[in-house]
CSV table of N, CA and C in Angstrom, one decimal:
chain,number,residue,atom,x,y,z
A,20,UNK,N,-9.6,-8.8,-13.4
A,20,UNK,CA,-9.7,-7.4,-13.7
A,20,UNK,C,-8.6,-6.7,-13.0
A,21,UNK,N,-7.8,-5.9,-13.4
A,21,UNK,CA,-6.8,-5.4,-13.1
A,21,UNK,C,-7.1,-3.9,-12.1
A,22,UNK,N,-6.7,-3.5,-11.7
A,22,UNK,CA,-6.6,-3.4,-10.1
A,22,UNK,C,-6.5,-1.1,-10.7
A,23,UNK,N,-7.0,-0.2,-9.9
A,23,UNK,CA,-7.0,0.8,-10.7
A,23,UNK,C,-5.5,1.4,-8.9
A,24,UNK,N,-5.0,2.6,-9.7
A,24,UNK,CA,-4.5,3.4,-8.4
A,24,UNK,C,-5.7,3.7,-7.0
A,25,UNK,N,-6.4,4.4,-7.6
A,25,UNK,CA,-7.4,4.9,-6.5
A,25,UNK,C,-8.0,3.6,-6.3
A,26,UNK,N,-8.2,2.3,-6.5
A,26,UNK,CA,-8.6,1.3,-5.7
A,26,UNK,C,-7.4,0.6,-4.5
A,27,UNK,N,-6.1,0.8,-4.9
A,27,UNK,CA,-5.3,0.8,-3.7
A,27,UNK,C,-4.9,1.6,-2.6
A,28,UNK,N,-5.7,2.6,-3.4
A,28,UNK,CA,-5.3,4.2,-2.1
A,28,UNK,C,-6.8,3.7,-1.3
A,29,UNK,N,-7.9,3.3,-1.8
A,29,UNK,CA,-9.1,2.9,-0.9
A,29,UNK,C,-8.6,2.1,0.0
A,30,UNK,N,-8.1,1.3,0.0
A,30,UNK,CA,-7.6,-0.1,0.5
A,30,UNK,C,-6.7,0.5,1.5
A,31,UNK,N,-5.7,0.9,1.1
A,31,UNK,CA,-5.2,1.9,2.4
A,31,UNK,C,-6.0,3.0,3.1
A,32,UNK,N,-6.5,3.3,2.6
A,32,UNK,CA,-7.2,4.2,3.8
A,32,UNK,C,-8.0,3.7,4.6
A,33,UNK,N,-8.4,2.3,4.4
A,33,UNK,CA,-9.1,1.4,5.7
A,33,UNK,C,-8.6,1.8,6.8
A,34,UNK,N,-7.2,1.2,6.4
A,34,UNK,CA,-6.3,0.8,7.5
A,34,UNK,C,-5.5,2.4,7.9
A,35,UNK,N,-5.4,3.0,7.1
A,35,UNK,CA,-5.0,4.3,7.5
A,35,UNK,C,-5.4,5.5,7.1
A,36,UNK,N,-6.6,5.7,7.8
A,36,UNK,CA,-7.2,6.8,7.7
A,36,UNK,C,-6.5,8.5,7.7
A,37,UNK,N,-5.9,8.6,8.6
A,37,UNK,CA,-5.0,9.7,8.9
A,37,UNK,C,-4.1,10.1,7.8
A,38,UNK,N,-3.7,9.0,7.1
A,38,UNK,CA,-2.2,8.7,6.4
A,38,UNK,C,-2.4,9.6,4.9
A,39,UNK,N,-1.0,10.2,4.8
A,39,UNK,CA,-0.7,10.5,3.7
A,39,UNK,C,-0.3,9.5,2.4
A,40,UNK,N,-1.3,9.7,1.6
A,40,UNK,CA,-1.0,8.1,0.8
A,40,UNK,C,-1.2,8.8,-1.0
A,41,UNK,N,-0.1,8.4,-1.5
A,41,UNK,CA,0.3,8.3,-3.1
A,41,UNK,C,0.5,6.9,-3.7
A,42,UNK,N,-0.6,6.7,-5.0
A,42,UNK,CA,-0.2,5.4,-5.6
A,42,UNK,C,-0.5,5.9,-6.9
A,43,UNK,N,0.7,5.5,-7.3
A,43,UNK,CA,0.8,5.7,-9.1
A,43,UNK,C,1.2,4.0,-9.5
A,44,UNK,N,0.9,4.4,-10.8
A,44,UNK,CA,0.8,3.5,-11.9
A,44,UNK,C,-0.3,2.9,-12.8
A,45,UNK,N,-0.1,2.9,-14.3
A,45,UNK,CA,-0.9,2.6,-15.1
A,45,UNK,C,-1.8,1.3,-15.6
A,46,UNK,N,-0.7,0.4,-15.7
A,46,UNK,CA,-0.6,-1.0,-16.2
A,46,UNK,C,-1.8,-1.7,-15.1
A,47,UNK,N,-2.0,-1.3,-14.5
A,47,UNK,CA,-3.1,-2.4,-13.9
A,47,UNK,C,-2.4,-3.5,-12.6
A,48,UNK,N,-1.4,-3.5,-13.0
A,48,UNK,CA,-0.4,-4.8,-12.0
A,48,UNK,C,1.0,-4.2,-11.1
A,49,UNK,N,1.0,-3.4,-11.7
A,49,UNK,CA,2.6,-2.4,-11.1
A,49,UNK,C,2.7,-1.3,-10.8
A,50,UNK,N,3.2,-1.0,-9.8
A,50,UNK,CA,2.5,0.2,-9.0
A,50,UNK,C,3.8,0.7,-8.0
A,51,UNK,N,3.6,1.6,-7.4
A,51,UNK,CA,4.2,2.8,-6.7
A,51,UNK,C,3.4,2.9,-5.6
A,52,UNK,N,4.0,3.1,-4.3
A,52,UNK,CA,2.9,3.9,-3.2
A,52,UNK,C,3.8,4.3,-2.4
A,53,UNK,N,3.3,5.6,-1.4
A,53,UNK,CA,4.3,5.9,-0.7
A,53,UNK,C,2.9,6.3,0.9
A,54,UNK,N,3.2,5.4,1.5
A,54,UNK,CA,2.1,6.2,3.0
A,54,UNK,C,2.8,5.9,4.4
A,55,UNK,N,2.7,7.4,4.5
A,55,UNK,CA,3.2,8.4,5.7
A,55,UNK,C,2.0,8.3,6.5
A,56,UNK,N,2.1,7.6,7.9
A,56,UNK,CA,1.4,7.7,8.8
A,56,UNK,C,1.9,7.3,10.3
A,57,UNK,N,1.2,7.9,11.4
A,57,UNK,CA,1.5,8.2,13.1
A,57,UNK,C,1.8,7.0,13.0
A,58,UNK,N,1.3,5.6,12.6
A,58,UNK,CA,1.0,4.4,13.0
A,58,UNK,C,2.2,3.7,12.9
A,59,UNK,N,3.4,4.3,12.0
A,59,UNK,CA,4.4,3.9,12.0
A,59,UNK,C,5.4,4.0,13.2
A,60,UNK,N,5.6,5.2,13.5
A,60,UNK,CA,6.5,5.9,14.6
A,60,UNK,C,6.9,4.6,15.4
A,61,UNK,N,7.8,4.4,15.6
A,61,UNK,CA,8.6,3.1,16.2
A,61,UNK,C,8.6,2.0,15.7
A,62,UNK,N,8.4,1.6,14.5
A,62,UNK,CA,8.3,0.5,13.6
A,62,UNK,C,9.5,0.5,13.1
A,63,UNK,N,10.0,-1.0,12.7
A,63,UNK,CA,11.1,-0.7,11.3
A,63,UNK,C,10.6,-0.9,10.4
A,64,UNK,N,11.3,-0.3,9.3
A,64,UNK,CA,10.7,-0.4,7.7
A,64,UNK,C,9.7,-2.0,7.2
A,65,UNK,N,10.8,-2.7,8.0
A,65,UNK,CA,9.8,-4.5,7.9
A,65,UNK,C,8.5,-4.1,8.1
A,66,UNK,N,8.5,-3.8,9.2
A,66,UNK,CA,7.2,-3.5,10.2
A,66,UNK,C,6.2,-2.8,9.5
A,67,UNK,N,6.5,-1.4,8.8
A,67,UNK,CA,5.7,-0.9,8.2
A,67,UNK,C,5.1,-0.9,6.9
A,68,UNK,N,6.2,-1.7,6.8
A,68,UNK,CA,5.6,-2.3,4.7
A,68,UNK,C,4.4,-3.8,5.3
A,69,UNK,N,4.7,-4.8,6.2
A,69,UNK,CA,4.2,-5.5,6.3
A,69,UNK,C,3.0,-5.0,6.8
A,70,UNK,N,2.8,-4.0,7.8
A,70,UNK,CA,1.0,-3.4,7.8
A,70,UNK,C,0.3,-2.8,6.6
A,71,UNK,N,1.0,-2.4,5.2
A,71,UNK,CA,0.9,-1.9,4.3
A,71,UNK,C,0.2,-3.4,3.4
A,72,UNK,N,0.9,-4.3,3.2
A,72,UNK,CA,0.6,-5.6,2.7
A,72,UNK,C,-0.5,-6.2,3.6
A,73,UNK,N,-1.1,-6.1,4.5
A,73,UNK,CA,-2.0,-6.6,5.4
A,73,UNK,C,-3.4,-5.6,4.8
A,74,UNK,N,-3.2,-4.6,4.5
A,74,UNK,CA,-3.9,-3.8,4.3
A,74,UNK,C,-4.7,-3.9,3.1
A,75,UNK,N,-3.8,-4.7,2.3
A,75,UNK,CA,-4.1,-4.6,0.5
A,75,UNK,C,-5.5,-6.2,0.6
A,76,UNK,N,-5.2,-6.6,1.9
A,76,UNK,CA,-6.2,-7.9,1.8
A,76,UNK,C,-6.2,-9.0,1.2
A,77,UNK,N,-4.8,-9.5,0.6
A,77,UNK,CA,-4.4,-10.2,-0.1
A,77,UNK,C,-4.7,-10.3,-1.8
A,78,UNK,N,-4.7,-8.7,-2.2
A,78,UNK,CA,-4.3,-8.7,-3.4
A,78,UNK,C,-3.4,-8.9,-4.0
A,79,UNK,N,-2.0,-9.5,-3.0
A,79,UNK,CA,-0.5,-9.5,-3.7
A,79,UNK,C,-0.4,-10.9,-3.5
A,80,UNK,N,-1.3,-11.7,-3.1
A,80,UNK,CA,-0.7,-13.6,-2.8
A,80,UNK,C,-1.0,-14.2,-3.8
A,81,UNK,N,-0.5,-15.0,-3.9
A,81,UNK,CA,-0.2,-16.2,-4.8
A,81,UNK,C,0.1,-15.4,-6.6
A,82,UNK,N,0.4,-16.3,-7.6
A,82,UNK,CA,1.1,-16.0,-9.0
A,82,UNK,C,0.3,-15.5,-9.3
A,83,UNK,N,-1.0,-15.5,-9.8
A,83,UNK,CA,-2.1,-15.2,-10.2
A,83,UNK,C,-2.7,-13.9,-9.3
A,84,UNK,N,-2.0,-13.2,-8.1
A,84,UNK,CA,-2.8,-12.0,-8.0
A,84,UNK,C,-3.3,-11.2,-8.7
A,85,UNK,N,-4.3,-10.5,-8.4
A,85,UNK,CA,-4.5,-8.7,-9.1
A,85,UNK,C,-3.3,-8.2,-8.8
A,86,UNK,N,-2.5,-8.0,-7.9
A,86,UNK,CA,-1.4,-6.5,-8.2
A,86,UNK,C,-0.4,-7.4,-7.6
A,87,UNK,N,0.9,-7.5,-8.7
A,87,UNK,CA,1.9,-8.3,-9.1
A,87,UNK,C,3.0,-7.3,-8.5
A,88,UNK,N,2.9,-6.3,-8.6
A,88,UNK,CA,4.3,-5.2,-8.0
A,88,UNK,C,4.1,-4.1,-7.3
A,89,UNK,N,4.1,-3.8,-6.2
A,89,UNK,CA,4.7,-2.6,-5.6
A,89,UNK,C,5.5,-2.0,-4.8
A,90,UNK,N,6.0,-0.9,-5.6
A,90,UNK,CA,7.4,-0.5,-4.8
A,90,UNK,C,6.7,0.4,-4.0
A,91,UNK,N,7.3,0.2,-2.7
A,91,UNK,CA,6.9,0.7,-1.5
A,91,UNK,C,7.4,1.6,-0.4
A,92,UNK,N,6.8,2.6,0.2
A,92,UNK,CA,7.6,3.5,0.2
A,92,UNK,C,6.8,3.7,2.0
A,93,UNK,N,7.8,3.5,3.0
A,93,UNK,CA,6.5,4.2,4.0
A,93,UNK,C,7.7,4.7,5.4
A,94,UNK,N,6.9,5.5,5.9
A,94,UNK,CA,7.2,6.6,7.0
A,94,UNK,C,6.7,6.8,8.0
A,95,UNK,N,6.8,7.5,9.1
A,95,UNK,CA,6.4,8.0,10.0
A,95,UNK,C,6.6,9.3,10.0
A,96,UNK,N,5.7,10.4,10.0
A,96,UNK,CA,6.0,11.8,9.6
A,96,UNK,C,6.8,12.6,10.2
């Protein structure tokens, strides 16, 4: 079953409640997000996409995931 935006913004807000968080896209598989949060502040970009991907719970592993693409966007405010 393919995967909605507002089910990846839930997913992030587990993990970051505080955070300013946008996810676009239509298709079910490909997607956009951008989340701005305190939790980043001294991280590098590695650092912050990889708590981003932790966060999703392994909806992006293996060929066969639910959500195939996201371009990712993240910050410290």
């Amino acid at each position: 079953m393919p995967l909605q935006a507002h089910e990846i913004e839930d997913l992030l807000r587990e993990s970051f409640p505080e955070a300013q968080i946008s996810v676009e896209g239509a298709d079910g598989r490909h997607f956009s997000a951008m989340v701005v949060d305190e939790s980043f502040r001294g991280m590098n970009r590695v650092q912050q996409q990889r708590a981003v991907y932790a966060a999703l719970k392994g909806r992006m592993d293996g060929a066969d995931s639910e959500l195939h693409a996201l371009a990712l966007t993240t910050r410290a405010p």
